[in-house]
PDB file of C-alpha atoms in Angstrom:
ATOM      1  CA  UNK A  70      14.481  -0.967 -11.569  1.00 90.00           C
ATOM      2  CA  UNK A  71      16.598   0.757  -8.266  1.00 91.00           C
ATOM      3  CA  UNK A  72      20.173   0.556  -8.891  1.00 92.00           C
ATOM      4  CA  UNK A  73      21.904   1.490  -5.902  1.00 93.00           C
ATOM      5  CA  UNK A  74      25.247   0.730  -6.961  1.00 92.00           C
ATOM      6  CA  UNK A  75      27.494   0.539 -10.639  1.00 93.00           C
ATOM      7  CA  UNK A  76      27.275  -1.870 -12.569  1.00 92.00           C
ATOM      8  CA  UNK A  77      29.793  -4.197 -12.958  1.00 87.00           C
ATOM      9  CA  UNK A  78      31.141  -6.133 -16.271  1.00 92.00           C
ATOM     10  CA  UNK A  79      31.667  -9.758 -15.321  1.00 93.00           C
ATOM     11  CA  UNK A  80      32.964 -11.771 -18.727  1.00 92.00           C
ATOM     12  CA  UNK A  81      33.796 -14.784 -17.650  1.00 92.00           C
ATOM     13  CA  UNK A  82      32.395 -17.362 -20.047  1.00 91.00           C
ATOM     14  CA  UNK A  83      30.026 -20.006 -19.916  1.00 92.00           C
ATOM     15  CA  UNK A  84      31.180 -23.321 -18.964  1.00 90.00           C
ATOM     16  CA  UNK A  85      30.294 -26.126 -21.614  1.00 89.00           C
ATOM     17  CA  UNK A  86      27.635 -28.590 -20.506  1.00 88.00           C
ATOM     18  CA  UNK A  87      28.587 -31.717 -19.190  1.00 88.00           C
ATOM     19  CA  UNK A  88      27.665 -34.004 -21.980  1.00 88.00           C
ATOM     20  CA  UNK A  89      25.541 -33.994 -25.200  1.00 89.00           C
ATOM     21  CA  UNK A  90      22.082 -34.590 -23.251  1.00 88.00           C
ATOM     22  CA  UNK A  91      22.539 -31.540 -21.019  1.00 88.00           C
ATOM     23  CA  UNK A  92      23.763 -29.428 -23.809  1.00 90.00           C
ATOM     24  CA  UNK A  93      20.893 -30.901 -25.890  1.00 91.00           C
ATOM     25  CA  UNK A  94      18.579 -29.585 -22.648  1.00 90.00           C
ATOM     26  CA  UNK A  95      20.294 -26.398 -22.399  1.00 91.00           C
ATOM     27  CA  UNK A  96      19.458 -26.009 -25.982  1.00 93.00           C
ATOM     28  CA  UNK A  97      15.939 -26.209 -25.966  1.00 93.00           C
ATOM     29  CA  UNK A  98      15.292 -24.178 -23.597  1.00 93.00           C
ATOM     30  CA  UNK A  99      17.808 -21.216 -24.217  1.00 95.00           C
ATOM     31  CA  UNK A 100      16.520 -22.189 -28.155  1.00 95.00           C
ATOM     32  CA  UNK A 101      12.929 -20.648 -26.637  1.00 94.00           C
ATOM     33  CA  UNK A 102      14.236 -17.495 -25.359  1.00 94.00           C
ATOM     34  CA  UNK A 103      15.978 -16.776 -28.213  1.00 95.00           C
ATOM     35  CA  UNK A 104      13.291 -18.065 -30.896  1.00 95.00           C
ATOM     36  CA  UNK A 105      11.121 -15.407 -29.162  1.00 95.00           C
ATOM     37  CA  UNK A 106      13.554 -12.986 -28.979  1.00 95.00           C
ATOM     38  CA  UNK A 107      13.532 -12.489 -25.092  1.00 96.00           C
ATOM     39  CA  UNK A 108      17.040 -13.179 -25.713  1.00 96.00           C
ATOM     40  CA  UNK A 109      18.096 -10.808 -28.590  1.00 96.00           C
ATOM     41  CA  UNK A 110      21.494 -10.468 -30.380  1.00 95.00           C
ATOM     42  CA  UNK A 111      23.393  -6.982 -29.454  1.00 94.00           C
ATOM     43  CA  UNK A 112      26.106  -5.302 -27.137  1.00 95.00           C
ATOM     44  CA  UNK A 113      27.076  -7.266 -23.988  1.00 96.00           C
ATOM     45  CA  UNK A 114      28.970  -5.303 -21.092  1.00 95.00           C
ATOM     46  CA  UNK A 115      28.550  -7.794 -18.945  1.00 95.00           C
ATOM     47  CA  UNK A 116      27.263 -12.054 -18.465  1.00 95.00           C
ATOM     48  CA  UNK A 117      24.793 -13.680 -15.920  1.00 94.00           C
ATOM     49  CA  UNK A 118      26.025 -17.662 -16.114  1.00 93.00           C
ATOM     50  CA  UNK A 119      22.316 -20.328 -16.271  1.00 92.00           C
ATOM     51  CA  UNK A 120      22.108 -23.865 -15.498  1.00 89.00           C
ATOM     52  CA  UNK A 121      19.344 -26.260 -15.518  1.00 86.00           C
ATOM     53  CA  UNK A 122      17.541 -27.679 -12.222  1.00 86.00           C
ATOM     54  CA  UNK A 123      15.001 -29.581 -12.198  1.00 85.00           C
ATOM     55  CA  UNK A 124      11.067 -28.675 -12.939  1.00 84.00           C
ATOM     56  CA  UNK A 125       9.060 -31.274 -11.386  1.00 81.00           C
ATOM     57  CA  UNK A 126       9.884 -35.167 -12.219  1.00 82.00           C
ATOM     58  CA  UNK A 127      10.149 -34.899 -16.345  1.00 81.00           C
ATOM     59  CA  UNK A 128      11.314 -31.602 -17.094  1.00 84.00           C
ATOM     60  CA  UNK A 129      13.988 -28.843 -16.596  1.00 84.00           C
ATOM     61  CA  UNK A 130      13.714 -25.153 -15.490  1.00 85.00           C
ATOM     62  CA  UNK A 131      16.925 -22.655 -16.570  1.00 87.00           C
ATOM     63  CA  UNK A 132      18.297 -20.323 -14.046  1.00 87.00           C
ATOM     64  CA  UNK A 133      20.288 -17.749 -14.985  1.00 91.00           C
ATOM     65  CA  UNK A 134      22.523 -16.149 -12.020  1.00 90.00           C
ATOM     66  CA  UNK A 135      22.866 -13.215 -11.826  1.00 92.00           C
ATOM     67  CA  UNK A 136      24.470 -12.788  -8.496  1.00 91.00           C
ATOM     68  CA  UNK A 137      27.904 -14.442  -9.371  1.00 88.00           C
ATOM     69  CA  UNK A 138      27.592 -11.647 -12.340  1.00 91.00           C
ATOM     70  CA  UNK A 139      27.246  -8.980  -8.977  1.00 92.00           C
ATOM     71  CA  UNK A 140      24.159  -7.436 -11.246  1.00 94.00           C
ATOM     72  CA  UNK A 141      22.189  -8.463  -8.439  1.00 94.00           C
ATOM     73  CA  UNK A 142      24.184  -6.712  -6.207  1.00 94.00           C
ATOM     74  CA  UNK A 143      23.591  -3.377  -8.222  1.00 94.00           C
ATOM     75  CA  UNK A 144      19.732  -4.025  -7.629  1.00 95.00           C
ATOM     76  CA  UNK A 145      17.436  -3.226  -4.815  1.00 94.00           C
ATOM     77  CA  UNK A 146      13.888  -5.270  -4.555  1.00 93.00           C
ATOM     78  CA  UNK A 147      11.398  -4.600  -2.024  1.00 90.00           C
ATOM     79  CA  UNK A 148      10.431  -7.835  -0.395  1.00 83.00           C
ATOM     80  CA  UNK A 149       6.751  -9.457  -0.531  1.00 73.00           C
ATOM     81  CA  UNK A 150       5.857 -12.294   1.399  1.00 75.00           C
ATOM     82  CA  UNK A 151       3.766 -15.016  -0.821  1.00 73.00           C
ATOM     83  CA  UNK A 152       0.740 -16.430   0.624  1.00 74.00           C
ATOM     84  CA  UNK A 153       0.178 -20.036   1.559  1.00 79.00           C
ATOM     85  CA  UNK A 154      -2.757 -22.451   1.572  1.00 78.00           C
ATOM     86  CA  UNK A 155      -3.491 -21.152   5.331  1.00 80.00           C
ATOM     87  CA  UNK A 156      -3.423 -17.861   4.291  1.00 77.00           C
ATOM     88  CA  UNK A 157      -6.478 -19.018   1.738  1.00 75.00           C
ATOM     89  CA  UNK A 158      -8.141 -20.515   3.960  1.00 76.00           C
ATOM     90  CA  UNK A 159      -8.191 -17.752   6.419  1.00 73.00           C
ATOM     91  CA  UNK A 160     -10.294 -16.153   3.746  1.00 71.00           C
ATOM     92  CA  UNK A 161     -12.749 -18.469   2.628  1.00 74.00           C
ATOM     93  CA  UNK A 162     -16.381 -19.034   3.776  1.00 70.00           C
ATOM     94  CA  UNK A 163     -19.065 -21.245   3.419  1.00 69.00           C
ATOM     95  CA  UNK A 164     -20.015 -20.651  -0.511  1.00 71.00           C
ATOM     96  CA  UNK A 165     -16.844 -18.913  -1.491  1.00 74.00           C
ATOM     97  CA  UNK A 166     -15.510 -20.039  -4.645  1.00 77.00           C
ATOM     98  CA  UNK A 167     -12.067 -20.029  -5.520  1.00 77.00           C
ATOM     99  CA  UNK A 168     -10.231 -19.925  -9.447  1.00 77.00           C
ATOM    100  CA  UNK A 169      -6.262 -20.268 -10.153  1.00 76.00           C
ATOM    101  CA  UNK A 170      -5.111 -18.233 -12.609  1.00 74.00           C
ATOM    102  CA  UNK A 171      -1.749 -19.574 -14.181  1.00 77.00           C
ATOM    103  CA  UNK A 172       0.240 -16.879 -16.281  1.00 79.00           C
ATOM    104  CA  UNK A 173       2.401 -18.486 -18.405  1.00 79.00           C
ATOM    105  CA  UNK A 174       5.938 -17.212 -18.792  1.00 84.00           C
ATOM    106  CA  UNK A 175       5.284 -14.233 -16.243  1.00 87.00           C
ATOM    107  CA  UNK A 176       8.768 -12.825 -16.279  1.00 91.00           C
ATOM    108  CA  UNK A 177       9.045 -12.933 -19.589  1.00 92.00           C
ATOM    109  CA  UNK A 178       5.936 -10.748 -20.462  1.00 92.00           C
ATOM    110  CA  UNK A 179       7.513  -7.382 -19.192  1.00 94.00           C
ATOM    111  CA  UNK A 180      10.587  -5.766 -20.663  1.00 95.00           C
ATOM    112  CA  UNK A 181      13.859  -5.166 -19.054  1.00 95.00           C
ATOM    113  CA  UNK A 182      15.081  -1.464 -18.593  1.00 94.00           C
ATOM    114  CA  UNK A 183      17.389  -0.985 -21.872  1.00 95.00           C
ATOM    115  CA  UNK A 184      19.886   0.252 -19.907  1.00 93.00           C
ATOM    116  CA  UNK A 185      20.446  -3.043 -18.053  1.00 94.00           C
ATOM    117  CA  UNK A 186      20.191  -4.978 -21.140  1.00 96.00           C
ATOM    118  CA  UNK A 187      23.781  -5.107 -22.071  1.00 95.00           C
ATOM    119  CA  UNK A 188      24.419  -6.115 -18.295  1.00 95.00           C
ATOM    120  CA  UNK A 189      21.843  -8.992 -19.112  1.00 95.00           C
ATOM    121  CA  UNK A 190      24.296 -11.020 -21.418  1.00 96.00           C
ATOM    122  CA  UNK A 191      24.638 -15.075 -21.564  1.00 96.00           C
ATOM    123  CA  UNK A 192      27.247 -17.017 -23.487  1.00 96.00           C
ATOM    124  CA  UNK A 193      25.557 -19.104 -26.119  1.00 95.00           C
ATOM    125  CA  UNK A 194      28.203 -20.508 -27.825  1.00 93.00           C
ATOM    126  CA  UNK A 195      27.608 -23.509 -26.448  1.00 92.00           C
ATOM    127  CA  UNK A 196      24.016 -23.898 -27.533  1.00 92.00           C
ATOM    128  CA  UNK A 197      23.923 -21.865 -30.939  1.00 91.00           C
ATOM    129  CA  UNK A 198      23.307 -24.376 -34.240  1.00 90.00           C
ATOM    130  CA  UNK A 199      26.873 -25.997 -35.366  1.00 85.00           C
ATOM    131  CA  UNK A 200      28.412 -24.192 -38.114  1.00 83.00           C
ATOM    132  CA  UNK A 201      27.223 -26.644 -41.385  1.00 83.00           C
ATOM    133  CA  UNK A 202      23.831 -27.649 -39.585  1.00 88.00           C
ATOM    134  CA  UNK A 203      20.811 -26.188 -40.974  1.00 90.00           C
ATOM    135  CA  UNK A 204      19.843 -23.046 -38.900  1.00 90.00           C
ATOM    136  CA  UNK A 205      15.916 -22.180 -37.904  1.00 92.00           C
ATOM    137  CA  UNK A 206      15.424 -18.805 -39.654  1.00 93.00           C
ATOM    138  CA  UNK A 207      15.225 -16.744 -36.471  1.00 94.00           C
ATOM    139  CA  UNK A 208      19.182 -17.791 -36.128  1.00 93.00           C
ATOM    140  CA  UNK A 209      20.182 -16.593 -39.367  1.00 90.00           C
ATOM    141  CA  UNK A 210      22.491 -13.848 -38.761  1.00 89.00           C
ATOM    142  CA  UNK A 211      23.271 -14.309 -35.272  1.00 92.00           C
ATOM    143  CA  UNK A 212      26.840 -14.966 -34.887  1.00 89.00           C
ATOM    144  CA  UNK A 213      27.609 -13.341 -31.731  1.00 93.00           C
ATOM    145  CA  UNK A 214      28.807 -15.908 -29.046  1.00 94.00           C
ATOM    146  CA  UNK A 215      27.145 -13.170 -26.365  1.00 96.00           C
ATOM    147  CA  UNK A 216      23.714 -12.468 -26.348  1.00 97.00           C
ATOM    148  CA  UNK A 217      21.075 -10.359 -24.106  1.00 97.00           C
ATOM    149  CA  UNK A 218      17.918 -10.794 -22.232  1.00 96.00           C
ATOM    150  CA  UNK A 219      15.465  -8.076 -23.316  1.00 97.00           C
ATOM    151  CA  UNK A 220      13.173  -9.443 -20.397  1.00 95.00           C
ATOM    152  CA  UNK A 221      12.613 -10.370 -16.506  1.00 94.00           C
ATOM    153  CA  UNK A 222      14.924 -13.390 -16.295  1.00 90.00           C
ATOM    154  CA  UNK A 223      14.373 -16.398 -13.713  1.00 87.00           C
ATOM    155  CA  UNK A 224      17.830 -15.437 -11.361  1.00 89.00           C
ATOM    156  CA  UNK A 225      17.207 -11.696 -11.612  1.00 92.00           C
ATOM    157  CA  UNK A 226      16.743  -9.784  -7.922  1.00 93.00           C
ATOM    158  CA  UNK A 227      13.828  -8.090  -9.031  1.00 93.00           C
ATOM    159  CA  UNK A 228      12.049  -9.772 -11.684  1.00 93.00           C
ATOM    160  CA  UNK A 229       9.816 -11.184  -9.040  1.00 90.00           C
ATOM    161  CA  UNK A 230       8.555  -7.874  -7.634  1.00 91.00           C
ATOM    162  CA  UNK A 231       8.552  -6.333 -10.935  1.00 92.00           C
ATOM    163  CA  UNK A 232       6.608  -8.598 -12.817  1.00 92.00           C
ATOM    164  CA  UNK A 233       3.811  -8.538 -10.001  1.00 89.00           C
ATOM    165  CA  UNK A 234       3.677  -4.846  -9.900  1.00 90.00           C
ATOM    166  CA  UNK A 235       3.153  -4.942 -13.861  1.00 92.00           C
ATOM    167  CA  UNK A 236       0.501  -7.995 -13.558  1.00 90.00           C
ATOM    168  CA  UNK A 237      -1.271  -6.161 -11.286  1.00 89.00           C
ATOM    169  CA  UNK A 238      -1.498  -3.075 -13.016  1.00 92.00           C
ATOM    170  CA  UNK A 239      -2.384  -4.911 -16.511  1.00 90.00           C
ATOM    171  CA  UNK A 240      -5.497  -6.878 -13.789  1.00 89.00           C
ATOM    172  CA  UNK A 241      -6.730  -3.421 -13.014  1.00 91.00           C
ATOM    173  CA  UNK A 242      -6.589  -2.455 -16.597  1.00 94.00           C
ATOM    174  CA  UNK A 243      -8.268  -5.659 -17.815  1.00 92.00           C
ATOM    175  CA  UNK A 244     -10.850  -5.183 -14.626  1.00 92.00           C
ATOM    176  CA  UNK A 245     -11.871  -1.334 -16.403  1.00 95.00           C
ATOM    177  CA  UNK A 246     -14.208   1.416 -15.375  1.00 94.00           C
ATOM    178  CA  UNK A 247     -15.593   0.216 -12.214  1.00 92.00           C
ATOM    179  CA  UNK A 248     -17.912   2.945 -12.400  1.00 93.00           C
ATOM    180  CA  UNK A 249     -19.524   1.430 -15.699  1.00 94.00           C
ATOM    181  CA  UNK A 250     -22.420  -0.347 -15.053  1.00 92.00           C
ATOM    182  CA  UNK A 251     -22.099  -2.331 -17.905  1.00 94.00           C
ATOM    183  CA  UNK A 252     -19.411  -3.667 -16.675  1.00 95.00           C
ATOM    184  CA  UNK A 253     -19.424  -6.627 -15.218  1.00 92.00           C
ATOM    185  CA  UNK A 254     -16.733  -6.035 -12.313  1.00 90.00           C
ATOM    186  CA  UNK A 255     -18.421  -2.700 -11.753  1.00 92.00           C
ATOM    187  CA  UNK A 256     -18.739  -1.302  -7.867  1.00 90.00           C
ATOM    188  CA  UNK A 257     -20.074   1.087  -6.022  1.00 90.00           C
ATOM    189  CA  UNK A 258     -19.482   0.683  -2.465  1.00 88.00           C
ATOM    190  CA  UNK A 259     -17.796  -2.117   0.108  1.00 86.00           C
ATOM    191  CA  UNK A 260     -19.405  -3.612   2.487  1.00 84.00           C
ATOM    192  CA  UNK A 261     -17.650  -4.922   5.807  1.00 85.00           C
ATOM    193  CA  UNK A 262     -18.400  -7.766   7.937  1.00 83.00           C
ATOM    194  CA  UNK A 263     -16.150  -7.415  10.344  1.00 83.00           C
ATOM    195  CA  UNK A 264     -15.572  -9.918  13.819  1.00 82.00           C
ATOM    196  CA  UNK A 265     -16.116  -8.027  16.870  1.00 86.00           C
ATOM    197  CA  UNK A 266     -19.178  -5.306  15.157  1.00 87.00           C
ATOM    198  CA  UNK A 267     -22.363  -5.126  16.379  1.00 89.00           C
ATOM    199  CA  UNK A 268     -23.858  -6.360  13.126  1.00 88.00           C
ATOM    200  CA  UNK A 269     -21.396  -8.782  12.206  1.00 87.00           C
ATOM    201  CA  UNK A 270     -22.735 -12.120  10.235  1.00 85.00           C
ATOM    202  CA  UNK A 271     -20.303 -15.079  10.789  1.00 79.00           C
ATOM    203  CA  UNK A 272     -22.250 -16.641   7.330  1.00 78.00           C
ATOM    204  CA  UNK A 273     -21.104 -13.654   5.204  1.00 77.00           C
ATOM    205  CA  UNK A 274     -18.028 -13.030   3.722  1.00 72.00           C
ATOM    206  CA  UNK A 275     -15.470 -10.388   5.479  1.00 68.00           C
ATOM    207  CA  UNK A 276     -16.273  -8.195   2.989  1.00 62.00           C
ATOM    208  CA  UNK A 277     -17.945  -7.382  -0.497  1.00 61.00           C
ATOM    209  CA  UNK A 278     -18.673  -5.106  -3.574  1.00 58.00           C
ATOM    210  CA  UNK A 279     -21.783  -3.690  -4.509  1.00 59.00           C
TER     211      UNK A 279
END
């Protein structure tokens, strides 16, 4: 993380869900984070509020508002543009193959710094299993009203850039040593095929490795 100012202590409690249906939706989503230990019990110095937004036609996504708490104002994140379909079309030539790589829970694959975790708290008092009801095993002993994130969360300013940078590092680790001839991803040199050059061949890709 790139911290640009002191972290604030925002301790305004989470507003309760509007009705039982909203509470049920919120609980089902937050329980996944808590049950998988993306959100854990521990000391909390500041809270971030959460709310649900539509995800497609029949689902909801939880967003965690680190702007209202002031946490996002204390963090810097580099700008990066996401490619569109038009960008992809520019790199396609006849004979090319494309694939889709969908990384499930990408933000949640990567850790928050230990200093930031206490400032990424959430108020779980409205989504805890009520007293007297049977609790799942992972919730036993977790009696605090406030818990905190330990992973990148949706709504934190630098979650997209940090997750993408770490994903690129993971990808190159998976590619292995390019000099190893037994590696299916090995390559020794790059051949450029650029418009305007004397030997440009429009029937071939603009670049390739071999």
